[in-house]
JSON list of C-alpha atoms in Angstrom, two decimals:
[
{"chain": "K", "resi": 1, "resn": "MET", "atom": "CA", "xyz": [-37.53, -33.33, 125.51]},
{"chain": "K", "resi": 2, "resn": "SER", "atom": "CA", "xyz": [-34.07, -31.77, 125.69]},
{"chain": "K", "resi": 3, "resn": "ARG", "atom": "CA", "xyz": [-31.28, -33.07, 127.85]},
{"chain": "K", "resi": 4, "resn": "ARG", "atom": "CA", "xyz": [-29.21, -30.56, 129.75]},
{"chain": "K", "resi": 5, "resn": "ARG", "atom": "CA", "xyz": [-25.49, -31.14, 129.76]},
{"chain": "K", "resi": 6, "resn": "GLU", "atom": "CA", "xyz": [-23.34, -29.99, 132.60]},
{"chain": "K", "resi": 7, "resn": "ALA", "atom": "CA", "xyz": [-21.03, -27.09, 131.84]},
{"chain": "K", "resi": 8, "resn": "ARG", "atom": "CA", "xyz": [-17.70, -28.03, 130.33]},
{"chain": "K", "resi": 9, "resn": "LYS", "atom": "CA", "xyz": [-14.77, -27.88, 132.69]},
{"chain": "K", "resi": 10, "resn": "VAL", "atom": "CA", "xyz": [-11.43, -26.87, 131.20]},
{"chain": "K", "resi": 11, "resn": "ALA", "atom": "CA", "xyz": [-8.11, -27.18, 133.03]},
{"chain": "K", "resi": 12, "resn": "THR", "atom": "CA", "xyz": [-4.96, -25.17, 132.92]},
{"chain": "K", "resi": 13, "resn": "VAL", "atom": "CA", "xyz": [-1.82, -26.86, 131.60]},
{"chain": "K", "resi": 14, "resn": "VAL", "atom": "CA", "xyz": [-0.91, -30.09, 133.42]},
{"chain": "K", "resi": 15, "resn": "THR", "atom": "CA", "xyz": [1.85, -32.63, 132.81]},
{"chain": "K", "resi": 16, "resn": "ALA", "atom": "CA", "xyz": [0.68, -36.02, 131.57]},
{"chain": "K", "resi": 17, "resn": "THR", "atom": "CA", "xyz": [2.20, -39.31, 130.44]},
{"chain": "K", "resi": 18, "resn": "VAL", "atom": "CA", "xyz": [1.11, -41.16, 127.32]},
{"chain": "K", "resi": 19, "resn": "ARG", "atom": "CA", "xyz": [-0.39, -44.50, 128.41]},
{"chain": "K", "resi": 20, "resn": "GLU", "atom": "CA", "xyz": [-1.04, -45.81, 124.90]},
{"chain": "K", "resi": 21, "resn": "TRP", "atom": "CA", "xyz": [-1.12, -44.41, 121.37]},
{"chain": "K", "resi": 22, "resn": "SER", "atom": "CA", "xyz": [-2.27, -45.79, 118.01]},
{"chain": "K", "resi": 23, "resn": "ASP", "atom": "CA", "xyz": [-0.91, -44.14, 114.87]},
{"chain": "K", "resi": 24, "resn": "GLU", "atom": "CA", "xyz": [-3.35, -46.18, 112.77]},
{"chain": "K", "resi": 25, "resn": "GLU", "atom": "CA", "xyz": [-6.37, -44.88, 114.67]},
{"chain": "K", "resi": 26, "resn": "GLY", "atom": "CA", "xyz": [-4.91, -41.44, 115.43]},
{"chain": "K", "resi": 27, "resn": "TRP", "atom": "CA", "xyz": [-5.70, -41.39, 119.12]},
{"chain": "K", "resi": 28, "resn": "GLY", "atom": "CA", "xyz": [-4.57, -42.59, 122.51]},
{"chain": "K", "resi": 29, "resn": "VAL", "atom": "CA", "xyz": [-4.87, -42.23, 126.27]},
{"chain": "K", "resi": 30, "resn": "LEU", "atom": "CA", "xyz": [-2.97, -39.76, 128.45]},
{"chain": "K", "resi": 31, "resn": "ASP", "atom": "CA", "xyz": [-2.66, -40.02, 132.23]},
{"chain": "K", "resi": 32, "resn": "SER", "atom": "CA", "xyz": [-2.33, -37.29, 134.84]},
{"chain": "K", "resi": 33, "resn": "PRO", "atom": "CA", "xyz": [-3.47, -36.97, 138.46]},
{"chain": "K", "resi": 34, "resn": "GLN", "atom": "CA", "xyz": [-6.02, -34.38, 137.30]},
{"chain": "K", "resi": 35, "resn": "THR", "atom": "CA", "xyz": [-7.67, -36.80, 134.82]},
{"chain": "K", "resi": 36, "resn": "PRO", "atom": "CA", "xyz": [-8.41, -39.98, 136.78]},
{"chain": "K", "resi": 37, "resn": "GLY", "atom": "CA", "xyz": [-9.14, -42.93, 134.50]},
{"chain": "K", "resi": 38, "resn": "GLY", "atom": "CA", "xyz": [-7.33, -41.35, 131.57]},
{"chain": "K", "resi": 39, "resn": "CYS", "atom": "CA", "xyz": [-7.80, -38.58, 129.04]},
{"chain": "K", "resi": 40, "resn": "PHE", "atom": "CA", "xyz": [-8.73, -39.19, 125.39]},
{"chain": "K", "resi": 41, "resn": "GLY", "atom": "CA", "xyz": [-6.23, -37.57, 123.02]},
{"chain": "K", "resi": 42, "resn": "HIS", "atom": "CA", "xyz": [-6.57, -37.13, 119.24]},
{"chain": "K", "resi": 43, "resn": "TYR", "atom": "CA", "xyz": [-3.68, -36.51, 116.83]},
{"chain": "K", "resi": 44, "resn": "ALA", "atom": "CA", "xyz": [-5.29, -33.26, 115.64]},
{"chain": "K", "resi": 45, "resn": "ASP", "atom": "CA", "xyz": [-4.77, -31.78, 119.13]},
{"chain": "K", "resi": 46, "resn": "ILE", "atom": "CA", "xyz": [-0.99, -32.39, 119.12]},
{"chain": "K", "resi": 47, "resn": "GLN", "atom": "CA", "xyz": [0.76, -29.04, 118.78]},
{"chain": "K", "resi": 48, "resn": "ALA", "atom": "CA", "xyz": [3.73, -30.04, 116.60]},
{"chain": "K", "resi": 49, "resn": "PRO", "atom": "CA", "xyz": [4.73, -29.71, 112.94]},
{"chain": "K", "resi": 50, "resn": "GLY", "atom": "CA", "xyz": [4.76, -32.63, 110.50]},
{"chain": "K", "resi": 51, "resn": "PHE", "atom": "CA", "xyz": [3.46, -36.09, 111.35]},
{"chain": "K", "resi": 52, "resn": "ARG", "atom": "CA", "xyz": [1.82, -35.82, 114.76]},
{"chain": "K", "resi": 53, "resn": "THR", "atom": "CA", "xyz": [2.28, -38.85, 116.95]},
{"chain": "K", "resi": 54, "resn": "LEU", "atom": "CA", "xyz": [3.06, -39.76, 120.54]},
{"chain": "K", "resi": 55, "resn": "SER", "atom": "CA", "xyz": [4.82, -42.72, 122.18]},
{"chain": "K", "resi": 56, "resn": "PRO", "atom": "CA", "xyz": [3.88, -44.64, 125.33]},
{"chain": "K", "resi": 57, "resn": "GLY", "atom": "CA", "xyz": [5.76, -43.22, 128.31]},
{"chain": "K", "resi": 58, "resn": "GLN", "atom": "CA", "xyz": [6.29, -39.84, 126.63]},
{"chain": "K", "resi": 59, "resn": "ARG", "atom": "CA", "xyz": [5.63, -36.76, 128.76]},
{"chain": "K", "resi": 60, "resn": "VAL", "atom": "CA", "xyz": [3.39, -34.01, 127.41]},
{"chain": "K", "resi": 61, "resn": "ASP", "atom": "CA", "xyz": [1.87, -30.74, 128.52]},
{"chain": "K", "resi": 62, "resn": "LEU", "atom": "CA", "xyz": [-1.88, -31.15, 128.34]},
{"chain": "K", "resi": 63, "resn": "ILE", "atom": "CA", "xyz": [-4.95, -28.96, 128.45]},
{"chain": "K", "resi": 64, "resn": "TRP", "atom": "CA", "xyz": [-8.07, -31.07, 128.95]},
{"chain": "K", "resi": 65, "resn": "GLU", "atom": "CA", "xyz": [-11.78, -30.59, 129.20]},
{"chain": "K", "resi": 66, "resn": "ALA", "atom": "CA", "xyz": [-14.51, -32.56, 130.91]},
{"chain": "K", "resi": 67, "resn": "PRO", "atom": "CA", "xyz": [-17.19, -32.10, 128.26]},
{"chain": "K", "resi": 68, "resn": "GLY", "atom": "CA", "xyz": [-20.04, -33.58, 130.31]},
{"chain": "K", "resi": 69, "resn": "PHE", "atom": "CA", "xyz": [-20.21, -36.76, 128.23]},
{"chain": "K", "resi": 70, "resn": "LYS", "atom": "CA", "xyz": [-17.89, -39.70, 127.64]},
{"chain": "K", "resi": 71, "resn": "GLN", "atom": "CA", "xyz": [-15.41, -39.50, 124.74]},
{"chain": "K", "resi": 72, "resn": "ASP", "atom": "CA", "xyz": [-14.70, -43.10, 123.70]},
{"chain": "K", "resi": 73, "resn": "GLY", "atom": "CA", "xyz": [-15.34, -44.15, 127.30]},
{"chain": "K", "resi": 74, "resn": "TYR", "atom": "CA", "xyz": [-13.25, -41.42, 128.96]},
{"chain": "K", "resi": 75, "resn": "ASP", "atom": "CA", "xyz": [-14.57, -38.55, 131.09]},
{"chain": "K", "resi": 76, "resn": "TYR", "atom": "CA", "xyz": [-11.78, -36.24, 129.90]},
{"chain": "K", "resi": 77, "resn": "ARG", "atom": "CA", "xyz": [-10.67, -35.14, 126.43]},
{"chain": "K", "resi": 78, "resn": "ALA", "atom": "CA", "xyz": [-7.53, -33.27, 125.41]},
{"chain": "K", "resi": 79, "resn": "VAL", "atom": "CA", "xyz": [-7.94, -29.90, 123.71]},
{"chain": "K", "resi": 80, "resn": "SER", "atom": "CA", "xyz": [-4.17, -29.26, 123.39]},
{"chain": "K", "resi": 81, "resn": "ILE", "atom": "CA", "xyz": [-1.22, -31.65, 123.62]},
{"chain": "K", "resi": 82, "resn": "VAL", "atom": "CA", "xyz": [2.35, -30.31, 123.54]},
{"chain": "K", "resi": 83, "resn": "PRO", "atom": "CA", "xyz": [5.13, -32.90, 123.55]},
{"chain": "K", "resi": 84, "resn": "ARG", "atom": "CA", "xyz": [7.80, -32.04, 126.15]},
{"chain": "K", "resi": 85, "resn": "SER", "atom": "CA", "xyz": [11.43, -31.70, 125.21]},
{"chain": "K", "resi": 86, "resn": "VAL", "atom": "CA", "xyz": [13.72, -34.32, 126.69]}
]
């Protein structure tokens, strides 16, 4: 028996704020009005050179997807995270 997954939904670029981030685990949660409940973000999706990390309260440009399943308890997952210049 195969389970059908709903089609993935991908957004255009939105502005988000980092709610929490763990360098040790390499992931965190990003908030935007378009991703209610939070968006899972992984360090590999940060578009920056060198050590890729984020800080709580930091603003980022975010492209997210709703993959049709929960990613670590979140309905949304980042596919690209670009830290904003201050």
